[in-house]
Amino acid sequence: MRIAVYPGSFDPITNGHLDIIERASRLYDRLVVGVLSNGNKNPLFSAEERVEMIRRVTVHLNNVEVDTFTGLLVDFAKSKNATVIVKGLRTVADFEYEFQMALLNKALNPEYETMFMMTNTKYSYISSSMVKELAGFRGNLTGLVPSEIIGQIKEKYE
Ligand code: PNS
């Protein structure tokens, strides 16, 4: 059984993330979305809220599981019996950081492979931080995040 983990902060999940989840779920028997719960000290959404939102927008994908993790990604991958780490790349700006992380994770545990997937070009400009900035200015989030969670994001800025 081929199990992959797709880690991130997902504060909140965007359509770019969802696109990677949908595509990666077709490549592996199981895809575990890992929500880092102790990364940013000041997240907009709690780890539980982020997990719930991702579960809600991935109900149609029956081989996708969502869980939180703290600590090292390679330890989380091990706990899920995963052998692959999936990451999405949007632009060359993502490359340097992701390259460093992939090499570090490889050094920490050579059993895991990091697989990079190119973003769908229509989502290449979307990031969770841009979504939050836009939401703060009461901007239109249609097309940037799954429609099911737009109301929940807006509520945070009311
Ligand atoms: O969505 P993000 O914030 O870019 O995701 C970053 C994430 C969660 C993938 C990264 O911060 C991570 O893997 N953190 C866990 C700690 C870890 O293993 N770091 C690398 C070795 S120090």
mmCIF file of N, CA, C and O and ligand atoms in Angstrom, residues 7-9 36 69 71-73 87 97 101 104-105 108, ligand 1:
data_model
loop_
_atom_site.group_PDB
_atom_site.id
_atom_site.type_symbol
_atom_site.label_atom_id
_atom_site.label_comp_id
_atom_site.label_asym_id
_atom_site.label_seq_id
_atom_site.Cartn_x
_atom_site.Cartn_y
_atom_site.Cartn_z
ATOM 1 N N PRO A 7 1.850 17.702 3.872
ATOM 2 C CA PRO A 7 1.872 18.540 5.066
ATOM 3 C C PRO A 7 1.714 20.024 4.759
ATOM 4 O O PRO A 7 2.028 20.478 3.647
ATOM 5 N N GLY A 8 1.257 20.759 5.748
ATOM 6 C CA GLY A 8 1.168 22.204 5.581
ATOM 7 C C GLY A 8 0.512 22.848 6.776
ATOM 8 O O GLY A 8 0.124 22.169 7.732
ATOM 9 N N SER A 9 0.392 24.170 6.703
ATOM 10 C CA SER A 9 -0.287 24.906 7.766
ATOM 11 C C SER A 9 -1.785 24.997 7.473
ATOM 12 O O SER A 9 -2.606 24.982 8.387
ATOM 13 N N LEU A 36 0.013 21.090 10.409
ATOM 14 C CA LEU A 36 0.988 21.427 11.453
ATOM 15 C C LEU A 36 0.298 22.292 12.499
ATOM 16 O O LEU A 36 -0.188 23.382 12.199
ATOM 17 N N PHE A 69 -0.402 17.347 13.241
ATOM 18 C CA PHE A 69 0.866 16.848 13.767
ATOM 19 C C PHE A 69 1.644 17.975 14.411
ATOM 20 O O PHE A 69 1.424 19.150 14.117
ATOM 21 N N GLY A 71 5.855 18.677 15.841
ATOM 22 C CA GLY A 71 7.192 18.088 15.730
ATOM 23 C C GLY A 71 7.592 17.865 14.293
ATOM 24 O O GLY A 71 7.100 18.532 13.380
ATOM 25 N N LEU A 72 8.457 16.885 14.103
ATOM 26 C CA LEU A 72 9.058 16.695 12.791
ATOM 27 C C LEU A 72 8.116 15.991 11.810
ATOM 28 O O LEU A 72 7.451 15.018 12.157
ATOM 29 N N LEU A 73 8.168 16.472 10.580
ATOM 30 C CA LEU A 73 7.357 15.877 9.519
ATOM 31 C C LEU A 73 7.728 14.414 9.278
ATOM 32 O O LEU A 73 6.845 13.574 9.071
ATOM 33 N N LYS A 87 4.584 17.689 -1.920
ATOM 34 C CA LYS A 87 4.609 19.150 -1.774
ATOM 35 C C LYS A 87 4.180 19.776 -3.098
ATOM 36 O O LYS A 87 4.463 19.232 -4.168
ATOM 37 N N TYR A 97 13.216 27.232 -0.758
ATOM 38 C CA TYR A 97 12.788 26.768 0.559
ATOM 39 C C TYR A 97 12.416 25.281 0.516
ATOM 40 O O TYR A 97 12.842 24.493 1.373
ATOM 41 N N MET A 101 14.140 22.100 2.423
ATOM 42 C CA MET A 101 13.344 21.228 3.304
ATOM 43 C C MET A 101 13.430 19.773 2.858
ATOM 44 O O MET A 101 13.533 18.862 3.687
ATOM 45 N N LEU A 104 16.792 18.401 3.792
ATOM 46 C CA LEU A 104 16.886 18.224 5.240
ATOM 47 C C LEU A 104 16.090 16.990 5.667
ATOM 48 O O LEU A 104 16.576 16.155 6.440
ATOM 49 N N ASN A 105 14.874 16.865 5.138
ATOM 50 C CA ASN A 105 14.060 15.699 5.487
ATOM 51 C C ASN A 105 14.730 14.404 5.023
ATOM 52 O O ASN A 105 14.665 13.380 5.696
ATOM 53 N N LEU A 108 17.400 13.652 7.467
ATOM 54 C CA LEU A 108 16.833 13.168 8.728
ATOM 55 C C LEU A 108 16.393 11.718 8.610
ATOM 56 O O LEU A 108 16.521 10.942 9.548
HETATM 57 O O1 PNS B 1 2.090 25.328 4.524
HETATM 58 P P1 PNS B 1 3.467 25.579 5.075
HETATM 59 O O2 PNS B 1 3.398 26.462 6.292
HETATM 60 O O3 PNS B 1 4.425 26.088 4.033
HETATM 61 O O4 PNS B 1 4.002 24.134 5.545
HETATM 62 C C1 PNS B 1 5.262 24.003 6.140
HETATM 63 C C2 PNS B 1 5.462 22.596 6.733
HETATM 64 C C3 PNS B 1 4.359 22.262 7.730
HETATM 65 C C4 PNS B 1 5.430 21.583 5.624
HETATM 66 C C5 PNS B 1 6.850 22.603 7.422
HETATM 67 O O5 PNS B 1 6.951 23.701 8.274
HETATM 68 C C6 PNS B 1 7.128 21.330 8.237
HETATM 69 O O6 PNS B 1 7.287 20.262 7.696
HETATM 70 N N1 PNS B 1 7.182 21.486 9.564
HETATM 71 C C7 PNS B 1 7.375 20.406 10.486
HETATM 72 C C8 PNS B 1 8.735 20.463 11.168
HETATM 73 C C9 PNS B 1 9.793 19.855 10.308
HETATM 74 O O7 PNS B 1 9.809 18.669 10.071
HETATM 75 N N2 PNS B 1 10.670 20.724 9.781
HETATM 76 C C10 PNS B 1 11.732 20.323 8.877
HETATM 77 C C11 PNS B 1 12.947 19.853 9.614
HETATM 78 S S1 PNS B 1 13.543 20.956 10.852
#
